[in-house]
Coordinates of C-alpha atoms in Angstrom, one line a residue:
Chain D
X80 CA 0.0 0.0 0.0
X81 CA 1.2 3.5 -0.7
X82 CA 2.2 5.4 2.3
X83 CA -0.4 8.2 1.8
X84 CA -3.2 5.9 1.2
X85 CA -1.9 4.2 4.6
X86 CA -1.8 6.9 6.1
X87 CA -5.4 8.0 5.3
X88 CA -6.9 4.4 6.1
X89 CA -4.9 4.6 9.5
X90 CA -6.7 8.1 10.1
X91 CA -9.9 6.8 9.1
X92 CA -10.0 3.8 11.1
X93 CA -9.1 6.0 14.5
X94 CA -12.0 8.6 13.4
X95 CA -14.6 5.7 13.0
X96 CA -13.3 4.7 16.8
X97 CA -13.9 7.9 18.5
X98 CA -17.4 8.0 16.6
X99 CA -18.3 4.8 18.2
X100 CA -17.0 5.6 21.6
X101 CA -19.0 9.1 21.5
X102 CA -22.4 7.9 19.7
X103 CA -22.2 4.6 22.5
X104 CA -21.1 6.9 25.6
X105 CA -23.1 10.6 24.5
X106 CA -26.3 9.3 22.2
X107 CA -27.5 5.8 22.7
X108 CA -25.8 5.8 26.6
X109 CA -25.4 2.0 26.1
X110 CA -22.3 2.6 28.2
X111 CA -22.2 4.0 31.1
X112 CA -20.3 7.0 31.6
X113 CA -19.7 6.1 35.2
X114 CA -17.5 3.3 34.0
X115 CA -16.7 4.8 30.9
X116 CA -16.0 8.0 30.5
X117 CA -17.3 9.9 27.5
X118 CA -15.1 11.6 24.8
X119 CA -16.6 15.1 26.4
X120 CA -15.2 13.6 29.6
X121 CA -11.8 12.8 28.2
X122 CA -11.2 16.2 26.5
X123 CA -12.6 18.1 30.0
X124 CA -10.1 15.4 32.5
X125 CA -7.1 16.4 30.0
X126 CA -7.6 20.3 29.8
X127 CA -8.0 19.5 33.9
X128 CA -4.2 17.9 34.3
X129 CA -2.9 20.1 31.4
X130 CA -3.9 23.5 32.3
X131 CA -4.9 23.4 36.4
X132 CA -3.1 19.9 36.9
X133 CA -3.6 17.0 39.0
X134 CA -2.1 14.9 42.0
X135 CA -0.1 17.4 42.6
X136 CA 1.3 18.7 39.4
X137 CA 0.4 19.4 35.7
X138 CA 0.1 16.8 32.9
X139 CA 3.7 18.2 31.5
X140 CA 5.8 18.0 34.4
X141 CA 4.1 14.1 35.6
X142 CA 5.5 13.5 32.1
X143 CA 8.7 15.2 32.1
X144 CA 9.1 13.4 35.3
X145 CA 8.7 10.0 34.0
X146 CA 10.4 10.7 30.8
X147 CA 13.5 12.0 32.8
X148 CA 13.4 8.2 34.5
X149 CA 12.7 6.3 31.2
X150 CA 15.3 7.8 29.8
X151 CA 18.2 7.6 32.7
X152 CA 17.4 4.4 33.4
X153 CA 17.2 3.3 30.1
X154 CA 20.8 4.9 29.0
X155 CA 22.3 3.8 32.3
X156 CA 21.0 -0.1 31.6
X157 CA 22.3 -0.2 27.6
X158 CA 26.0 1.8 28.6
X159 CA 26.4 -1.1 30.6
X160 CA 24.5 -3.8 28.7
X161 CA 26.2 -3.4 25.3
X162 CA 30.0 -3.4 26.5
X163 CA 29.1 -6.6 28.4
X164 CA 27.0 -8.2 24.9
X165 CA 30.2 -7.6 23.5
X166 CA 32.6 -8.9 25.4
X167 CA 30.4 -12.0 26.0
X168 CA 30.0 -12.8 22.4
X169 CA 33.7 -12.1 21.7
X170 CA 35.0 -13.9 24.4
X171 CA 34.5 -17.6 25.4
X172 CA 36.5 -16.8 28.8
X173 CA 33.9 -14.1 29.6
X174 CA 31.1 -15.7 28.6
X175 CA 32.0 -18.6 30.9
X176 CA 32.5 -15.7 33.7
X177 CA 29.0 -13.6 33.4
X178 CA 27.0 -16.2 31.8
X179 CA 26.0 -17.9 35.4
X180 CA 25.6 -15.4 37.1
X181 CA 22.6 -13.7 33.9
X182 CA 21.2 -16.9 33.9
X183 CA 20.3 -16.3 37.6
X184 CA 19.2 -13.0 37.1
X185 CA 17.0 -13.7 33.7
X186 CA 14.8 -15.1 34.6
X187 CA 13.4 -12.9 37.7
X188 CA 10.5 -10.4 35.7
X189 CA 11.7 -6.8 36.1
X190 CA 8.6 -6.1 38.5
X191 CA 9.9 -8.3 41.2
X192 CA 12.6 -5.9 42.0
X193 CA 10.1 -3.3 42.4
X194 CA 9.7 -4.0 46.2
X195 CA 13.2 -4.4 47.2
X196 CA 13.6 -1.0 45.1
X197 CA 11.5 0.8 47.1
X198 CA 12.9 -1.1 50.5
X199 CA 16.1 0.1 49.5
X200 CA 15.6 3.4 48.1
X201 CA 12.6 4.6 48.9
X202 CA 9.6 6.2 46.7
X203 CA 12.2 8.8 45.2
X204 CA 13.7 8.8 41.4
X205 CA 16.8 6.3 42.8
X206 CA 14.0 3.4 43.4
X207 CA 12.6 3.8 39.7
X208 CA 15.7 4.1 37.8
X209 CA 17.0 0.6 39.6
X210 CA 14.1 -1.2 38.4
X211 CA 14.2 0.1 35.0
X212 CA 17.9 -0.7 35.0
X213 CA 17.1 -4.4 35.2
X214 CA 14.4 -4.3 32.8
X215 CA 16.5 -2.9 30.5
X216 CA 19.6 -4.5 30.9
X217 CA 18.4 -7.8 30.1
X218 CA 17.0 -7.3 26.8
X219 CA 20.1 -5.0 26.1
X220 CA 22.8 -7.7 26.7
X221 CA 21.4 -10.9 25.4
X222 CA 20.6 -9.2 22.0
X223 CA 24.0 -7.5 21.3
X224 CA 25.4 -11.3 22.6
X225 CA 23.4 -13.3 19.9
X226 CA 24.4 -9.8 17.2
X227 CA 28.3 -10.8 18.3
X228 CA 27.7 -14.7 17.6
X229 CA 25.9 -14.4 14.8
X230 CA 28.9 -12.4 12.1
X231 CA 29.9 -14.1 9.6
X232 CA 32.6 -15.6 10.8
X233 CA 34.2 -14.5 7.3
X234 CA 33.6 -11.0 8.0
X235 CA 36.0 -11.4 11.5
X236 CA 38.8 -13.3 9.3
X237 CA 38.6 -10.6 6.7
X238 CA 39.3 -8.3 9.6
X239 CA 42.0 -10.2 11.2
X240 CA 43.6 -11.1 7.7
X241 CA 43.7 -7.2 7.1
X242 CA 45.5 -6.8 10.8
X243 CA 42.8 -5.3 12.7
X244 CA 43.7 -4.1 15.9
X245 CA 41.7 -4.7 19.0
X246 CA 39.9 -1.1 19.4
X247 CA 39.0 -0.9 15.5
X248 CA 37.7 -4.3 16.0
X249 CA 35.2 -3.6 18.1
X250 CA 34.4 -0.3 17.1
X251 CA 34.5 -0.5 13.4
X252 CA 33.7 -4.0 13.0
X253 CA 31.6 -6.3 15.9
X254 CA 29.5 -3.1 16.0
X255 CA 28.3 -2.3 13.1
X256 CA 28.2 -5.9 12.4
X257 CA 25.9 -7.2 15.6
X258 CA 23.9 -3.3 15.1
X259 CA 20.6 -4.8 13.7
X260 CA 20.2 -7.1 16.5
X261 CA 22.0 -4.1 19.3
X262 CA 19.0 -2.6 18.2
X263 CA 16.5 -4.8 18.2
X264 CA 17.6 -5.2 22.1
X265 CA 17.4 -1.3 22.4
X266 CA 13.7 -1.6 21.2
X267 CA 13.0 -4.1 23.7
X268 CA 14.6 -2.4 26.3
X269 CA 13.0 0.6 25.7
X270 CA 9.3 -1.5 25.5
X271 CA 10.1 -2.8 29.1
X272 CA 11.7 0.8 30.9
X273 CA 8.0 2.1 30.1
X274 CA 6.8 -1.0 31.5
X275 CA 8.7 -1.1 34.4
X276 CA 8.4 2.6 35.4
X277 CA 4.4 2.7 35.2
X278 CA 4.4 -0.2 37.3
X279 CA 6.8 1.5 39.7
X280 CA 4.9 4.1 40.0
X281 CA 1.4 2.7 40.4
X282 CA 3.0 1.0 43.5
X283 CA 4.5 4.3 45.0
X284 CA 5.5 7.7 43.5
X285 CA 5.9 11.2 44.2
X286 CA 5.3 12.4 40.8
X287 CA 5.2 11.0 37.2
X288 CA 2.5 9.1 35.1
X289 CA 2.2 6.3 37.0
X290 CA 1.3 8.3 40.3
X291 CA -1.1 10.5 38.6
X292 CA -2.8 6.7 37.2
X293 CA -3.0 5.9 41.0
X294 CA -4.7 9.4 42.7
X295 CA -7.1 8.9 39.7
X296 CA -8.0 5.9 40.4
X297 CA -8.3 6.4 44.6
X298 CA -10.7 9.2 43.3
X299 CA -12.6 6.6 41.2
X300 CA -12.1 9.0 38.0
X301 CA -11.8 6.9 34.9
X302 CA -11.4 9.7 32.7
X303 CA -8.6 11.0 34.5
X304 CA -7.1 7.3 34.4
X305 CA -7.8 7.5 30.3
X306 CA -6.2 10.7 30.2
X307 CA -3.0 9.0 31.8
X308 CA -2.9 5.7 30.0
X309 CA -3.3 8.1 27.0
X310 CA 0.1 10.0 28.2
X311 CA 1.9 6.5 28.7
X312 CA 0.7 5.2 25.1
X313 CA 2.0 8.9 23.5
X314 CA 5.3 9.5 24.9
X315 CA 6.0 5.5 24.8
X316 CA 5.4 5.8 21.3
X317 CA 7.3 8.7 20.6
X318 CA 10.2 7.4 22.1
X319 CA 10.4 3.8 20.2
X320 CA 9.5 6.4 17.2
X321 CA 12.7 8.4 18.0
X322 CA 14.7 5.2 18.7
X323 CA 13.4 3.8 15.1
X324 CA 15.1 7.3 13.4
X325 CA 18.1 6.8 15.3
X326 CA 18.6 3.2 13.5
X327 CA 17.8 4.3 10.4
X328 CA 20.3 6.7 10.5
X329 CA 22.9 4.4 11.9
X330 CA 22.6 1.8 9.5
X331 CA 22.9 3.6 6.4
X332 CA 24.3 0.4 4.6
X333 CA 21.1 -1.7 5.1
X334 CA 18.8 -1.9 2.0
X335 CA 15.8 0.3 2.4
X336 CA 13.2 -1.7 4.3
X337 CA 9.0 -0.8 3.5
Chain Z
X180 CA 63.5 -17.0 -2.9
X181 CA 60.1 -19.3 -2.1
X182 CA 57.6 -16.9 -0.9
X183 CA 55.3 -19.7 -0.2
X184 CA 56.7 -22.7 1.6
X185 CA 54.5 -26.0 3.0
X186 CA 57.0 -28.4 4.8
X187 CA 55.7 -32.1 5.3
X188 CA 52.7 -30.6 7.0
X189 CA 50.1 -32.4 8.4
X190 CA 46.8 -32.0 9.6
X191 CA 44.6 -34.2 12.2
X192 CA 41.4 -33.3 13.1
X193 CA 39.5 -34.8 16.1
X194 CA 35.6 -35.7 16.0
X195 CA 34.2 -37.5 18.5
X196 CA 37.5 -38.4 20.5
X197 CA 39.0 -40.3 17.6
X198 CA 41.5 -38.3 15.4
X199 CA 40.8 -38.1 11.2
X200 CA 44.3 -37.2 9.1
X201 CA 43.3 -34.3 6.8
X202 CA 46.5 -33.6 5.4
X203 CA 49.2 -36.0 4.9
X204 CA 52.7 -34.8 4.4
X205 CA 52.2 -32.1 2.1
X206 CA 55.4 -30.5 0.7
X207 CA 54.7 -27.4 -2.1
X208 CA 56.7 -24.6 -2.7
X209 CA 55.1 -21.3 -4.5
X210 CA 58.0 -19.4 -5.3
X211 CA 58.1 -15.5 -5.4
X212 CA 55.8 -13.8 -7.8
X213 CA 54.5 -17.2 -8.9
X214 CA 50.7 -18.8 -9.4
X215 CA 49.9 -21.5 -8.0
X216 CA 46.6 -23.1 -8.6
X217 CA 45.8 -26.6 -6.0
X218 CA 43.3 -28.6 -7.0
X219 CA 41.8 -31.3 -6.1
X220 CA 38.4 -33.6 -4.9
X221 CA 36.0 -31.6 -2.9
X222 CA 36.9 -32.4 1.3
X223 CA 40.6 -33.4 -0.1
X224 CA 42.1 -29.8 2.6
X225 CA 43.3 -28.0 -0.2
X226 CA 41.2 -24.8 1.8
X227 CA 42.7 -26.1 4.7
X228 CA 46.1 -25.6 3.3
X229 CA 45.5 -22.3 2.3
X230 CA 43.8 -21.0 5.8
X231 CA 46.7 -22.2 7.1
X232 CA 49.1 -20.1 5.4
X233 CA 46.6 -17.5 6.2
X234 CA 47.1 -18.2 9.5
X235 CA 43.7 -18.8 9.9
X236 CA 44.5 -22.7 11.1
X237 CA 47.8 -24.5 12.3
X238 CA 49.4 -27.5 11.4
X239 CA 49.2 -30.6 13.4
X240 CA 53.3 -30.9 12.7
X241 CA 55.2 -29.7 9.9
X242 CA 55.4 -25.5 8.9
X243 CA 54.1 -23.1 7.0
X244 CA 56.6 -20.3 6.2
X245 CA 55.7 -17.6 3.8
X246 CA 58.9 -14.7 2.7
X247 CA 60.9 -16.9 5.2
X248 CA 58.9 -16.7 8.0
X249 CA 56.7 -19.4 10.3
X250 CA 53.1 -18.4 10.2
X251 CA 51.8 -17.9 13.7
X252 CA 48.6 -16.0 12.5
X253 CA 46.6 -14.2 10.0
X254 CA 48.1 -10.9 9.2
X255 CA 48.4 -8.0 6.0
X256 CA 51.0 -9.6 4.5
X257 CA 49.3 -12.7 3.2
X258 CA 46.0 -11.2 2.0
X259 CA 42.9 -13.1 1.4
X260 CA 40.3 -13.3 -1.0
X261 CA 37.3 -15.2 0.0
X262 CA 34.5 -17.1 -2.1
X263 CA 31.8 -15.0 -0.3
X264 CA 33.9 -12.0 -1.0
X265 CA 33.7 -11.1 3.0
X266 CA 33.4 -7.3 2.2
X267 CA 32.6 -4.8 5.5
X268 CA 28.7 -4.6 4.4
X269 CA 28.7 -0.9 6.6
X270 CA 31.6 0.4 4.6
X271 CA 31.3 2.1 1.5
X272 CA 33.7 0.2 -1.5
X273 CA 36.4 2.8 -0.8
X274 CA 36.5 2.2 2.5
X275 CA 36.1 -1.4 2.6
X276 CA 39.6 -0.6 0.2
X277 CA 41.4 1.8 2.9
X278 CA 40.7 -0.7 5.9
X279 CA 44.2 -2.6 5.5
X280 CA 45.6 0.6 5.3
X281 CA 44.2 2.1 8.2
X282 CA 45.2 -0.4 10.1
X283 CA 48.7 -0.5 8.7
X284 CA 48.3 3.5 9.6
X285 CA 49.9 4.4 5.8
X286 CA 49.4 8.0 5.9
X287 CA 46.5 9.8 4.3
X288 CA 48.3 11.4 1.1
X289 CA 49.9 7.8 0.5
X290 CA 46.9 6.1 1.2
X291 CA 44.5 8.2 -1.2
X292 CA 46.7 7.6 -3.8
X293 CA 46.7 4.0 -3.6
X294 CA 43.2 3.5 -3.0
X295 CA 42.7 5.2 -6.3
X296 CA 45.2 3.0 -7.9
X297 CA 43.4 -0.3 -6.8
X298 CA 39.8 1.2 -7.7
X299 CA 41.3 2.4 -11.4
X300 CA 43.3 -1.5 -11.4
X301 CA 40.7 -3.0 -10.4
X302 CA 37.7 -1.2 -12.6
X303 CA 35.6 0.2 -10.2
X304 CA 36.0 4.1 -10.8
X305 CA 32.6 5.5 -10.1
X306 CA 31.8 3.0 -7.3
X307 CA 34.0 4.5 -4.8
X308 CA 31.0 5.5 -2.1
X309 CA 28.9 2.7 -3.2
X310 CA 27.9 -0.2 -0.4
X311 CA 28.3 -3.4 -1.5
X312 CA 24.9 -4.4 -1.2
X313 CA 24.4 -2.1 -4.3
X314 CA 26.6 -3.8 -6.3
X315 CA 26.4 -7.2 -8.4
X316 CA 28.8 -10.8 -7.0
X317 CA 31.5 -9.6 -10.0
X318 CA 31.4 -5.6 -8.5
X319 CA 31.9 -7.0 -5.2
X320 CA 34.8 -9.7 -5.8
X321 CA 36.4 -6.9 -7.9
X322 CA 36.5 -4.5 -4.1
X323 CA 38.1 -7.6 -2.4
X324 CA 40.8 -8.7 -5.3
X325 CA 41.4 -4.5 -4.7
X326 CA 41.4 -4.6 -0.8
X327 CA 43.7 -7.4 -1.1
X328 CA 45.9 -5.8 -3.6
X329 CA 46.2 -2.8 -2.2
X330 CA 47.9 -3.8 0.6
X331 CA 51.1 -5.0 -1.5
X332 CA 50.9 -8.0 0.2
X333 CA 53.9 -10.6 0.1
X334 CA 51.3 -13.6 -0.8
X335 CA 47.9 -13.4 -2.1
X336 CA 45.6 -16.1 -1.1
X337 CA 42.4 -17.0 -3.0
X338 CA 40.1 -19.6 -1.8
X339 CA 37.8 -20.5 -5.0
X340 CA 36.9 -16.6 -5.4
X341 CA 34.9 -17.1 -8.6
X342 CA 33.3 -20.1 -7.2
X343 CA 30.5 -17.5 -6.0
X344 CA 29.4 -16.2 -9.4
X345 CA 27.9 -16.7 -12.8
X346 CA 29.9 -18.5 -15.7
X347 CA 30.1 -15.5 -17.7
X348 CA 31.0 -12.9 -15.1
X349 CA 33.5 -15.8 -13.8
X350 CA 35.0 -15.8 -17.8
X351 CA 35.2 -11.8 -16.9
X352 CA 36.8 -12.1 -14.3
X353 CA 39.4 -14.6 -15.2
X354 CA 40.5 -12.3 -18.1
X355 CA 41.1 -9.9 -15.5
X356 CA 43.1 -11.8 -12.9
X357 CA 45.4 -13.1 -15.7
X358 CA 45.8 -9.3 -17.1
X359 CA 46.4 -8.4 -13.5
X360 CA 48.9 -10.6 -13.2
X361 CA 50.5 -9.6 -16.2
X362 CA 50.7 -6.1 -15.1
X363 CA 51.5 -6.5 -11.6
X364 CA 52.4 -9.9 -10.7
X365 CA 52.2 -11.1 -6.9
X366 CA 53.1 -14.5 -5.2
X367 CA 49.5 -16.4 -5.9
X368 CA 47.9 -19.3 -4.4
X369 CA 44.9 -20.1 -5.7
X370 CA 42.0 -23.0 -4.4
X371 CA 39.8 -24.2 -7.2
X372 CA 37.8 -27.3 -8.1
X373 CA 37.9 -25.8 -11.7
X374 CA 40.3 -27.3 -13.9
X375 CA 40.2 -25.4 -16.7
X376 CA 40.5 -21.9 -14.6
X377 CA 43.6 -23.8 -12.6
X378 CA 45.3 -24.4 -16.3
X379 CA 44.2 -21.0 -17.6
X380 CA 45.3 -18.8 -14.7
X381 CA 48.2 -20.6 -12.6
X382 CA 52.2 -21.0 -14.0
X383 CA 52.0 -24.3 -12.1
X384 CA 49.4 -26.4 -11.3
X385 CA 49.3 -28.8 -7.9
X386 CA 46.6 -31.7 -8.0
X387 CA 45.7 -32.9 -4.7
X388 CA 44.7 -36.6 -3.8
X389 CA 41.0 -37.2 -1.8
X390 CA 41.3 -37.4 1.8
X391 CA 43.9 -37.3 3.5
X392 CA 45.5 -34.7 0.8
X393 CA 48.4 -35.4 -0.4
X394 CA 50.1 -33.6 -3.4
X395 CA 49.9 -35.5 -5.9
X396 CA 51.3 -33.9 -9.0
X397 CA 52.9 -30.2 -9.9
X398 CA 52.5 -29.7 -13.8
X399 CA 54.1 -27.0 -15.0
X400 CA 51.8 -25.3 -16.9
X401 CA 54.1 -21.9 -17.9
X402 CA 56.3 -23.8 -20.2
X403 CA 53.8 -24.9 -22.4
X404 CA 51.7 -21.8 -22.2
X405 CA 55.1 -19.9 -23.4
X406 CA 56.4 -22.6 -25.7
X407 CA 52.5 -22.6 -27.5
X408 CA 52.2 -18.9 -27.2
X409 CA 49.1 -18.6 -25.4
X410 CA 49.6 -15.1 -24.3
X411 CA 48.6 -13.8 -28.2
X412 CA 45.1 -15.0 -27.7
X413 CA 43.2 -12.4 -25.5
X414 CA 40.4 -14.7 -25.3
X415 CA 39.4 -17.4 -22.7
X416 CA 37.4 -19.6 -24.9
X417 CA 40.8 -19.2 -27.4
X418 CA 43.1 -20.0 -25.1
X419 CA 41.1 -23.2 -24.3
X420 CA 40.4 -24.6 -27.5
X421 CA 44.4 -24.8 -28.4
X422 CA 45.4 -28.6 -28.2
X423 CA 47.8 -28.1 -26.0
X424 CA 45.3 -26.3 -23.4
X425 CA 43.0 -29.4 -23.6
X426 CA 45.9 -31.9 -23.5
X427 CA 46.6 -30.5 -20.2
X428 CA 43.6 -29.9 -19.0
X429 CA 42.5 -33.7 -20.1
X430 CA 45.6 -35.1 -18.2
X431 CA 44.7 -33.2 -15.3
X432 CA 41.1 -34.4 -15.3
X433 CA 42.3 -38.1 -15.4
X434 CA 45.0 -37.4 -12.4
X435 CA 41.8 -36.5 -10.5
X436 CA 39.2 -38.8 -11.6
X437 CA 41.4 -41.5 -10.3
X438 CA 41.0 -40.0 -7.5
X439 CA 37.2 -39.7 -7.3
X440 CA 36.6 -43.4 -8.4
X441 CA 39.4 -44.5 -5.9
X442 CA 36.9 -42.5 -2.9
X443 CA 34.0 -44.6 -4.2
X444 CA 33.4 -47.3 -1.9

């Protein structure tokens, strides 16, 4: 399909949605608004959080806030995750090392490290960014691993066979080489640091998204929950939007994909 | 002086606790600025011979000197030229061509200069920012014949490298090697199961037995290609119509089918 005709049937498919929702919640009241909040509803709950704000802040800074976490934790997790894919993959010795000590860790889900988090650090920033750090670490250093193992093993002897020193090695050739799948793990790790962070916060935050998902619910106020969930879905996809421009630039080599 | 040296070298390779001979006592010289084509039945380690004096693999006893020198791993000076070309797909043709010399840290002005002599050598003017994905099997094999090239090296190392493409575009490119050789002739070694590209391209031809490899046979090829005057036909398909082309190429064929029936059990 041509991307503007895509484009339009996208658009089209999200208007017929919203008239649904409005002629089932305003018209025919064959939902109750009680439950379900009406588009009217939504639009008043956002101009609410945006304008006056709500649990204690407005709709910007709540998402600022958890942005700012995403994001450190997120960086934080892949600086460390990468270097260690790579020396895994390149290195038997060090895969034997780390590789018991991962296999422990695996297979824990990033949420159960949300109470000892908080018993640690508290309900601050510092508890957040530790449980996005394991999220994110995970996905981060199994994928550039498998990118490592997975060269051509022609492409490393053309590299030795041309005297490749150790640094240009790994910058100008395991790299670039294991990038498609580095980035595949990035995607993932970004997928689970909005995740992880949401869930942080529902159990216990000062500020971001995730608290503001919380009050709304103690105040049984779905559209203010909507208006939250709605905040999570945007900035999440922004970000894996912004992640997907970064690889595209990075990989210039790759044929163009549709 | 022998660029290229194998001295009884033998090869054992273990599978399943017990021990398989790969190579048996294999003793060939390539001497400087020669070309050397080994053939031989498929699984016979003529590749095997060649990755190790790449450097890639080490003999179970015997040695592998090339310009003099044991080879204790790969390195510059013995470049290779793989069947699946093993280009850098992130780097653009010209600097899939200036990686050798990077690493070699040949300064920039030097460097330029002989990056544009491979590319102009080699045919590929206009495809300097290219990525290899863009270009056809021939286009790439040409960049790595060029990144081997350009690094001077003291033994070039081919290991079937038109194996990977088309008949005609392999025709192509034999024309070229032998013209290349002609202009700028290097110490060759060169793995094929092709007989008639071993007799076309190489000044001496080894034949290989079937597992364990043994050398078999050297025929000297560049005597008769001199004595016949094959050089005044520009022409594959010319060169290998003359009698003398086919007689070798016949005799060769019957040293090696020996071999194949022999491996039929």
């Amino acid at each position: 399909m041509r991307p503007s005709r895509r484009f339009f049937v996208g658009i089209t498919t999200i208007a017929a949605l919203f008239a649904v929702w409005a002629v089932l919640t305003m018209v025919t009241g064959t939902v109750s608004t009680g439950r379900f909040p009406s588009p009217l509803q939504f639009w008043e709950s956002a101009r609410q959080v945006l304008t006056v704000g709500y649990a204690d802040a407005t709709l910007f800074a709540h998402a600022l806030h958890s942005l700012k976490l995403v994001v450190m934790g997120f960086l934080v997790a892949i600086a460390a995750g990468i270097p260690l894919g790579l020396l895994m993959g390149w290195s038997r010795r060090a895969e034997a090392f780390v590789n018991p000590v991962f296999l422990l860790i695996r297979p824990i889900p990033p949420l159960a490290w949300i109470p000892l988090a908080i018993l640690w650090l508290g309900l601050g920033d510092a508890a957040k960014i530790m449980v996005i750090f394991f999220a994110a670490f995970v996905p981060s250093v199994i994928n550039t691993f498998t990118g490592v193992r997975m060269i051509e093993p022609h492409i490393i002897e053309a590299a030795r066979m041309l005297g490749t020193g150790r640094r240009r090695m790994v910058r100008e050739v395991l790299v670039p080489a294991a990038s498609p799948m580095i980035f595949t793990g990035l995607r993932l790790s970004l997928q689970a640091s909005w995740t992880t962070l949401v869930a942080a916060e529902l159990v216990g935050a000062l500020a971001g998204l995730g608290r503001v998902l919380n009050v709304a619910q103690q105040d049984i106020y779905p559209a203010m929950v909507m208006v939250g969930m709605a905040a999570v879905g945007v900035l999440g996809w922004a970000t894996t939007r912004l992640l997907a421009m970064i690889e595209a630039r990075a990989m210039p080599w790759l044929p163009a994909r549709a | 002086m022998s660029a290229i040296v194998f001295e009884s070298v033998h090869r054992q390779f273990e599978r399943d606790g017990k021990s398989f001979p790969a190579l048996d006592n294999v003793t060939l010289t390539v001497a400087d600025k020669e070309f050397v084509a080994l053939v031989g039945p498929s699984g016979c380690g003529k590749t095997t011979c060649l990755r190790m004096a790449a450097g890639f693999e080490a003999p179970s006893s015997g040695r592998v000197l090339v310009g003099g020198v044991p080879v204790t791993g790969p390195g510059p000076d013995r470049a290779v030229v793989f069947q699946q070309f093993a280009l850098f797909p992130w780097k653009s043709v010209e600097d899939n061509i200036a990686f050798g010399l990077r690493n070699r840290k040949v300064p920039a002005d030097e460097r330029r200069e002989r990056i544009a002599g491979a590319i102009r050598l080699m045919g590929l003017e206009g495809y300097e920012t290219a990525f290899p994905h863009q270009l056809s099997g021939g286009m790439q094999q040409r960049v790595a014949i060029a990144r081997a090239y350009v690094l001077d090296p003291q033994a070039l190392l081919m290991d079937e490298p038109f194996g990977a493409l088309d008949a005609q575009t392999r025709v192509v490119m034999q024309e070229e090697l032998v013209r290349l050789a002609r202009v700028n002739p290097r110490t060759v070694l060169f793995i094929t199961h092709a007989v008639e590209e071993a007799v076309y391209l190489a000044d001496r031809v080894a034949i290989m037995t079937r597992r364990p490899g043994r050398i078999k046979e050297v025929i000297d090829v560049r005597s008769i290609r001199a004595a016949e005057a094959w050089d005044r036909h520009e022409r594959v398909e010319d060169v290998m119509d003359l009698e003398s082309f086919v007689h070798l190429r016949t005799h060769i064929w019957r040293s090696l089918r020996e071999e194949k029936v022999g491996g039929e059990r």
